[in-house]
Coordinates of C-alpha atoms in Angstrom, one line a residue:
M154 CA 0.0 0.0 0.0
M155 CA 1.4 3.4 -0.9
S156 CA 1.7 5.6 2.1
M157 CA 0.3 9.1 2.3
M158 CA 3.7 10.7 2.5
P159 CA 4.8 10.1 -1.1
L160 CA 1.4 11.2 -2.4
F161 CA 1.7 14.4 -0.4
L162 CA 5.2 15.0 -1.7
T163 CA 4.4 14.5 -5.3
R164 CA 2.1 17.6 -5.3
F165 CA 5.2 19.8 -4.9
R166 CA 8.0 20.5 -7.3
H167 CA 10.6 21.7 -4.8
P168 CA 11.6 20.0 -1.5
A169 CA 11.4 23.3 0.4
Q170 CA 7.7 23.6 -0.6
V171 CA 7.0 20.4 1.2
V172 CA 8.6 21.9 4.4
V173 CA 6.5 25.0 4.0
A174 CA 3.3 23.1 3.3
G175 CA 4.0 20.7 6.2
F176 CA 4.4 23.5 8.8
G177 CA 1.3 25.2 7.4
L178 CA -0.7 22.1 7.7
A179 CA 0.4 21.6 11.3
I180 CA -0.5 25.2 12.2
A181 CA -4.0 24.7 10.5
L182 CA -4.6 21.5 12.5
G183 CA -3.4 23.1 15.7
T184 CA -5.7 26.1 15.2
V185 CA -8.7 23.9 14.8
L186 CA -7.9 21.9 17.9
L187 CA -7.2 24.9 20.0
A188 CA -10.5 26.5 18.8
L189 CA -12.5 23.6 20.2
P190 CA -14.4 24.4 23.5
V191 CA -12.6 21.4 25.1
S192 CA -9.3 23.3 24.7
I193 CA -10.5 26.3 26.8
A194 CA -10.3 26.3 30.6
D195 CA -13.7 27.8 31.1
G196 CA -15.4 25.8 28.3
A197 CA -16.2 28.9 26.2
S198 CA -15.5 29.2 22.5
A199 CA -12.0 30.2 21.6
D200 CA -11.2 33.2 19.6
W201 CA -9.9 32.1 16.2
L202 CA -7.1 34.7 16.2
V203 CA -5.9 33.5 19.7
A204 CA -6.0 29.9 18.5
L205 CA -4.2 30.7 15.2
F206 CA -1.5 32.8 17.0
T207 CA -1.0 30.2 19.7
A208 CA -0.8 27.3 17.2
T209 CA 1.7 29.2 15.1
S210 CA 3.8 30.1 18.1
A211 CA 3.8 26.4 19.2
V212 CA 4.6 24.8 15.8
C213 CA 7.3 27.5 15.2
V214 CA 8.6 26.7 18.7
T215 CA 8.5 30.4 19.7
G216 CA 6.5 30.8 22.9
L217 CA 5.0 34.3 22.3
V218 CA 1.4 34.4 23.7
I219 CA -1.4 36.8 23.8
V220 CA -3.2 34.9 26.6
D221 CA -1.9 33.3 29.7
T222 CA -1.2 29.6 28.9
E223 CA -2.2 28.1 32.3
S224 CA -5.4 30.1 32.9
H225 CA -6.7 30.3 29.4
W226 CA -6.2 26.7 28.1
S227 CA -7.5 23.5 29.6
V228 CA -5.3 20.5 30.2
F229 CA -6.3 19.2 26.8
G230 CA -5.3 22.6 25.3
E231 CA -2.0 22.5 27.0
V232 CA -1.3 19.0 25.8
V233 CA -2.1 20.1 22.2
I234 CA 0.3 23.0 22.6
A235 CA 3.0 20.6 23.9
G236 CA 2.3 18.3 21.0
L237 CA 2.6 21.1 18.5
V238 CA 5.9 22.2 20.0
Q239 CA 7.2 18.7 19.8
V240 CA 6.2 18.4 16.1
G241 CA 7.6 21.8 15.3
G242 CA 10.9 21.1 17.1
L243 CA 11.6 17.8 15.4
G244 CA 10.4 19.2 12.1
I245 CA 7.4 18.2 10.0
M246 CA 9.5 16.3 7.6
T247 CA 11.4 14.4 10.3
M248 CA 8.1 13.2 11.8
A249 CA 6.6 12.4 8.4
T250 CA 9.7 10.5 7.4
V251 CA 9.5 8.3 10.5
F252 CA 5.8 7.7 9.8
T253 CA 6.6 6.6 6.3
L254 CA 9.3 4.2 7.6
L255 CA 6.9 2.7 10.0
V256 CA 4.1 2.2 7.5
S257 CA 6.0 1.2 4.4
G258 CA 9.4 0.1 5.7
R259 CA 11.1 2.0 3.0
L260 CA 11.9 5.6 2.0
G261 CA 11.6 6.9 -1.6
L262 CA 14.0 9.3 -3.2
R263 CA 11.5 12.2 -3.1
A264 CA 10.8 11.6 0.6
R265 CA 14.6 11.4 1.2
I266 CA 15.1 14.8 -0.4
A267 CA 12.3 16.3 1.7
A268 CA 13.7 14.9 4.9
Q269 CA 17.2 16.1 4.0
T270 CA 15.8 19.6 3.5
E271 CA 14.4 19.6 7.0
T272 CA 17.2 17.7 8.9
K273 CA 20.0 19.3 6.8
T274 CA 22.0 16.0 6.7
L275 CA 24.9 16.1 4.2
S276 CA 24.2 12.7 2.5
M277 CA 20.8 11.5 1.3
S278 CA 21.9 7.9 1.9
D279 CA 22.1 8.7 5.6
V280 CA 18.7 10.3 6.0
R281 CA 16.9 7.2 7.3
R282 CA 19.5 6.5 10.0
V283 CA 19.9 10.1 11.0
V284 CA 16.2 10.8 11.3
L285 CA 15.7 7.9 13.6
K286 CA 18.7 9.0 15.7
V287 CA 17.3 12.5 15.8
V288 CA 14.0 11.3 17.2
M289 CA 15.6 8.9 19.7
F290 CA 18.1 11.5 20.9
S291 CA 15.3 14.1 21.3
L292 CA 13.1 11.8 23.3
V293 CA 16.0 10.7 25.6
C294 CA 17.0 14.3 26.3
E295 CA 13.4 15.3 27.0
A296 CA 13.0 12.3 29.3
V297 CA 16.2 13.2 31.3
T298 CA 15.1 16.8 31.5
A299 CA 11.6 15.9 32.6
S300 CA 13.0 13.5 35.3
V301 CA 15.2 16.1 36.9
L302 CA 12.4 18.8 36.8
T303 CA 9.8 16.3 38.2
A304 CA 12.1 15.4 41.1
R305 CA 12.8 19.0 41.9
F306 CA 9.1 20.0 41.8
M307 CA 8.3 17.1 44.2
I308 CA 11.2 17.5 46.6
G309 CA 11.7 21.2 46.5
Y310 CA 8.1 22.5 46.1
G311 CA 5.9 19.8 47.4
E312 CA 4.0 19.1 44.2
P313 CA 2.1 15.8 44.0
F314 CA 3.7 13.2 41.8
A315 CA 1.1 13.5 39.0
R316 CA 1.3 17.3 38.9
A317 CA 5.1 17.3 39.2
T318 CA 5.4 14.8 36.3
Y319 CA 3.0 16.9 34.2
L320 CA 5.0 20.1 34.8
G321 CA 8.3 18.4 34.3
A322 CA 7.2 16.8 31.0
F323 CA 5.6 20.0 29.6
H324 CA 8.6 22.2 30.3
A325 CA 11.1 19.5 29.2
V326 CA 9.5 19.5 25.8
A327 CA 9.4 23.3 25.7
A328 CA 13.0 23.6 26.8
F329 CA 14.6 21.1 24.5
N330 CA 12.6 22.4 21.5
N331 CA 13.6 26.0 22.3
S332 CA 10.1 27.1 22.9
G333 CA 9.2 29.6 25.7
F334 CA 5.8 28.2 26.7
A335 CA 5.5 28.0 30.5
L336 CA 2.6 27.1 32.8
W337 CA 3.1 30.0 35.2
P338 CA 2.0 33.6 34.5
D339 CA 5.5 34.9 35.2
S340 CA 7.3 32.3 33.0
I341 CA 9.9 30.9 35.5
M342 CA 10.7 34.1 37.4
R343 CA 9.7 32.4 40.6
F344 CA 12.6 29.9 40.2
V345 CA 15.3 32.6 39.5
S346 CA 17.4 31.4 42.5
D347 CA 16.9 27.7 42.0
P348 CA 19.9 26.3 40.1
W349 CA 18.3 22.8 39.7
I350 CA 15.5 24.2 37.5
M351 CA 17.4 27.1 35.9
L352 CA 20.4 25.1 34.8
T353 CA 18.4 22.0 33.8
I354 CA 16.3 24.1 31.5
A355 CA 19.3 26.1 30.2
I356 CA 21.3 22.9 29.4
A357 CA 18.3 21.5 27.6
V358 CA 18.0 24.7 25.5
I359 CA 21.7 24.7 24.6
V360 CA 21.7 21.0 23.6
G361 CA 18.6 21.3 21.5
G362 CA 19.8 24.5 19.9
L363 CA 23.3 23.2 18.9
G364 CA 21.9 21.3 16.0
F365 CA 21.7 17.5 15.6
P366 CA 24.7 17.1 13.3
V367 CA 26.9 19.0 15.8
V368 CA 25.6 17.0 18.8
F369 CA 26.2 13.7 17.0
E370 CA 29.7 14.7 16.0
L371 CA 30.5 15.9 19.5
A372 CA 29.3 12.6 20.9
R373 CA 31.7 10.7 18.6
S374 CA 34.8 12.8 18.9
W375 CA 34.5 15.4 21.7
R376 CA 37.9 14.5 23.0
H377 CA 39.5 15.3 19.6
P378 CA 38.7 18.9 18.6
R379 CA 41.1 18.7 15.7
R380 CA 38.9 16.1 14.0
W381 CA 35.8 18.3 14.2
S382 CA 34.2 19.4 11.0
V383 CA 34.0 23.1 10.0
L384 CA 30.3 23.1 11.0
T385 CA 31.0 21.8 14.5
R386 CA 34.0 24.1 15.1
I387 CA 32.1 27.2 14.1
T388 CA 28.9 26.3 16.0
V389 CA 30.7 25.5 19.2
S390 CA 33.1 28.4 19.1
V391 CA 30.4 31.0 18.3
T392 CA 28.0 29.5 20.8
V393 CA 30.5 29.6 23.7
T394 CA 31.6 33.1 22.7
L395 CA 28.0 34.4 22.6
L396 CA 27.1 32.8 25.9
V397 CA 30.1 34.2 27.7
L398 CA 29.7 37.7 26.2
G399 CA 26.0 37.7 26.8
T400 CA 26.4 36.7 30.4
L401 CA 29.0 39.5 31.0
V402 CA 26.8 42.1 29.2
F403 CA 23.8 41.3 31.3
L404 CA 25.9 41.3 34.5
M405 CA 27.4 44.7 33.8
T406 CA 24.1 46.3 32.5
E407 CA 21.7 44.9 35.1
W408 CA 23.9 44.5 38.1
R409 CA 22.4 47.5 40.0
N410 CA 18.9 47.4 38.5
P411 CA 16.7 46.8 41.6
R412 CA 13.9 45.4 39.3
T413 CA 16.1 42.7 37.8
L414 CA 19.5 41.5 39.0
G415 CA 19.9 44.1 41.8
A416 CA 17.5 42.2 44.1
L417 CA 19.6 39.0 44.0
D418 CA 22.8 38.0 45.8
D419 CA 26.1 37.6 43.8
P420 CA 25.7 33.9 43.0
G421 CA 22.0 34.5 42.0
K422 CA 23.1 37.4 39.8
L423 CA 25.5 35.1 37.9
L424 CA 23.0 32.3 37.5
A425 CA 20.3 34.7 36.3
A426 CA 22.6 36.5 33.9
F427 CA 23.8 33.2 32.4
F428 CA 20.2 32.0 32.0
T429 CA 19.2 35.3 30.4
A430 CA 22.1 34.9 28.0
V431 CA 21.0 31.4 27.0
M432 CA 17.3 32.2 26.4
P433 CA 17.7 34.5 23.4
R434 CA 19.1 31.5 21.5
S435 CA 15.4 31.2 20.7
A436 CA 14.1 29.5 23.9
G437 CA 12.1 32.4 25.4
F438 CA 11.8 31.5 29.1
N439 CA 12.5 34.4 31.3
A440 CA 13.7 34.4 34.9
L441 CA 13.9 38.2 35.0
D442 CA 11.2 40.7 34.2
V443 CA 12.1 41.7 30.6
S444 CA 9.9 44.7 30.7
Q445 CA 12.0 46.2 33.6
M446 CA 15.3 45.7 31.9
Y447 CA 17.3 48.7 30.6
P448 CA 17.0 49.5 26.9
S449 CA 20.7 48.6 26.5
S450 CA 19.8 45.1 27.7
W451 CA 17.0 45.0 25.2
L452 CA 19.4 45.8 22.4
A453 CA 21.8 43.1 23.5
T454 CA 18.9 40.6 23.6
D455 CA 17.8 41.8 20.1
V456 CA 21.3 40.9 18.8
L457 CA 21.3 37.5 20.5
M458 CA 17.8 36.6 19.4
F459 CA 18.6 37.7 15.8
I460 CA 21.6 35.4 15.7
G461 CA 19.8 32.4 17.3
G462 CA 21.3 28.9 17.7
G463 CA 22.8 26.2 15.5
S464 CA 21.8 24.9 12.2
A465 CA 19.6 21.8 11.9
G466 CA 18.5 22.2 15.6
T467 CA 15.4 23.4 17.3
A468 CA 16.6 27.0 17.5
G469 CA 15.7 29.8 15.2
G470 CA 17.3 33.0 14.1
L471 CA 20.0 33.8 11.6
K472 CA 22.0 30.8 13.1
V473 CA 25.5 30.9 14.6
T474 CA 26.9 29.1 11.6
T475 CA 25.9 31.9 9.3
L476 CA 27.4 34.5 11.6
G477 CA 30.7 32.5 11.8
L478 CA 30.8 32.0 8.0
L479 CA 30.3 35.7 7.4
A480 CA 33.1 36.5 9.9
F481 CA 35.5 34.4 7.9
V482 CA 34.3 36.0 4.6
V483 CA 34.9 39.5 6.0
W484 CA 38.3 38.5 7.4
A485 CA 39.4 37.0 4.0
E486 CA 38.2 40.1 2.2
M487 CA 40.1 42.4 4.6
R488 CA 43.3 40.4 4.1
G489 CA 42.8 40.6 0.3
E490 CA 42.5 36.8 -0.1
S491 CA 40.7 35.4 -3.1
R492 CA 39.5 32.3 -1.2
V493 CA 37.8 31.9 2.2
N494 CA 39.7 29.2 4.2
I495 CA 38.5 27.8 7.6
G496 CA 41.2 25.7 9.1
H497 CA 42.4 23.3 6.5
R498 CA 39.2 23.6 4.4
R499 CA 38.1 26.0 1.7
L500 CA 34.6 27.5 1.9
P501 CA 32.7 27.0 -1.4
E502 CA 31.5 30.2 -3.1
A503 CA 27.9 28.9 -3.1
T504 CA 28.0 28.6 0.7
Q505 CA 29.3 32.2 1.0
R506 CA 26.4 33.4 -1.3
Q507 CA 23.9 31.5 0.8
A508 CA 25.2 33.1 4.1
V509 CA 25.0 36.6 2.6
T510 CA 21.6 35.9 1.1
I511 CA 20.1 34.7 4.4
T512 CA 21.6 37.7 6.2
V513 CA 20.3 40.3 3.8
L514 CA 16.8 38.7 3.7
S515 CA 16.7 38.5 7.4
V516 CA 17.8 42.1 8.0
G517 CA 15.4 43.4 5.4
L518 CA 12.5 41.4 6.8
V519 CA 13.1 42.6 10.4
A520 CA 13.5 46.3 9.2
L521 CA 10.3 46.2 7.1
S522 CA 8.3 44.4 9.8
T523 CA 9.5 46.9 12.5
Y524 CA 8.4 49.8 10.3
V525 CA 4.9 48.3 9.7
L526 CA 4.4 47.4 13.4
L527 CA 5.4 50.9 14.4
A528 CA 2.7 52.3 12.1
L529 CA 0.1 49.9 13.4
T530 CA 0.8 50.3 17.2
P531 CA 1.5 53.2 19.6
H532 CA 4.5 51.5 21.1
G533 CA 8.1 52.8 20.9
L534 CA 10.9 51.6 18.7
D535 CA 12.7 49.7 21.4
Q536 CA 9.7 47.6 22.3
V537 CA 8.5 47.0 18.7
L538 CA 12.0 46.0 17.5
F539 CA 12.3 43.6 20.4
E540 CA 8.9 42.0 19.5
V541 CA 9.8 41.7 15.8
V542 CA 13.2 40.2 16.4
A543 CA 11.7 37.8 19.0
A544 CA 9.2 36.6 16.5
F545 CA 11.7 36.2 13.7
G546 CA 14.2 34.5 16.0
T547 CA 11.4 32.3 17.3
A548 CA 12.2 33.4 20.9
G549 CA 9.3 33.7 23.2
L550 CA 10.7 36.8 25.0
S551 CA 8.6 40.0 25.1
T552 CA 8.6 43.4 26.8
G553 CA 5.0 42.8 27.5
I554 CA 3.3 44.3 24.5
T555 CA 2.3 41.1 22.6
A556 CA -1.3 41.1 23.8
S557 CA -1.9 44.8 22.8
L558 CA -0.7 44.7 19.2
G559 CA -4.1 44.3 17.7
T560 CA -5.4 42.0 15.0
A561 CA -3.1 43.2 12.3
G562 CA -0.1 43.2 14.6
H563 CA -0.8 39.7 15.8
L564 CA -1.1 38.4 12.2
L565 CA 2.2 40.1 11.3
I566 CA 3.9 38.5 14.3
A567 CA 2.4 35.1 13.3
V568 CA 3.8 35.5 9.8
L569 CA 7.2 36.4 11.2
M570 CA 7.2 33.4 13.4
F571 CA 6.4 31.2 10.5
I572 CA 9.1 32.6 8.3
G573 CA 11.6 32.6 11.1
R574 CA 11.0 28.9 11.8
I575 CA 11.4 27.6 8.2
G576 CA 14.0 30.2 7.3
P577 CA 14.0 33.0 4.7
L578 CA 15.9 31.1 2.2
T579 CA 13.7 28.0 2.5
M580 CA 10.6 30.2 2.1
G581 CA 12.1 31.9 -1.0
S582 CA 13.1 28.6 -2.5
A583 CA 9.6 27.2 -1.9
L584 CA 8.0 30.2 -3.8
A585 CA 10.4 29.8 -6.7
L586 CA 8.7 27.2 -8.8
N587 CA 11.2 27.3 -11.6
R588 CA 15.0 27.5 -11.8
R589 CA 16.4 29.0 -15.0
A590 CA 19.9 28.2 -16.0
R591 CA 21.7 30.9 -17.9
H592 CA 23.7 29.4 -20.8
Y593 CA 25.8 32.5 -21.4
E594 CA 28.0 34.9 -19.5
L595 CA 27.8 38.7 -19.8
P596 CA 30.9 40.9 -19.9
E597 CA 32.4 41.7 -16.5
E598 CA 32.4 45.3 -15.2
R599 CA 33.8 46.3 -11.9
V600 CA 31.7 48.6 -9.7
I601 CA 32.9 50.9 -6.9
V602 CA 31.8 49.5 -3.6
G603 CA 31.7 51.7 -0.5

């Protein structure tokens, strides 16, 4: 019997279109489920805009909300949200590939290409094995995270076993998949001084945001950095650099702010600053009141959210790999070198163009969206830019203006979350139905730059 996956794939001419359609279908299904009366805590009918926004935020593993998650949604609604986060984190194509394997026991070429697009594996022959490893690794990490959180909620806060397990599982899924959904109105601010909860969530966010190829390579050869691929070297080095710099920036900026770090002791300040530096990777939990931070901290958070996490992981944003590649391109140009070399490898020109294209599209999208949202709302530039970058970087952080953006603003943010999850280049590729090959070259003419 032919599975539904190949039939679904054959309706699209480009693998990226399958990814776009898959995420769109998941959002549509999530919207319908969240609009059901059973999903609402008080049994009333849900607003379709609220359901659409929440479903988009969940599938795109963002965490931005316009209603309080715990008080507005029933247990069924919360489970739907967690399920959408899980599907969005693993990727529609990853889940669909596993479904195809289970049903038919084989994987066709077109399905392999689609899965490769989502998982970003380097060899199509490895897609089947890699996808299964991704799923198993994700479930194991979530199980470990849930176990630690469950134990802490029971021992440290006296929660009954069932409630502690539910809280642990929900936040483990949200953390590993870099989503900022939390079952408390203040996110996790009440646990700001609890290293068990803070560090467990932070580690899950970092591991999920590194990217599956990097995690697998580190597991194989973490003792031999010289054997690491260019992808792993760039991802690890840029990630560590951003975490250290982010922690130092928040410590220096917010140290004396009585509404954030100022109320904590020195170890608590260090813990909260590190956690605050981790979350803009696209996770979105907040242990400090973001609305009370200084504008300089908002700007630093904007930069971290825009960069995001690693490629082929659960994080969003521009990706640390893109930033690292651009840094090498700039360095080579400044030195007058005709080729971009990283270690003992040469960076292909196509990869350089891809990094530049993604960056230009991302900057343009953020700038245009900020302008539109400024025109639609009465909020200032700092808050609007923060909201736009958080949506594009699929980070659930907010200065507190999400609920007051209005219908047009909410739809704009939803579109940004969608584009930010699948990536500007993937979206552009999906919309380009035809690729035209030029069979001639035009005369070259140098243009003054700068």
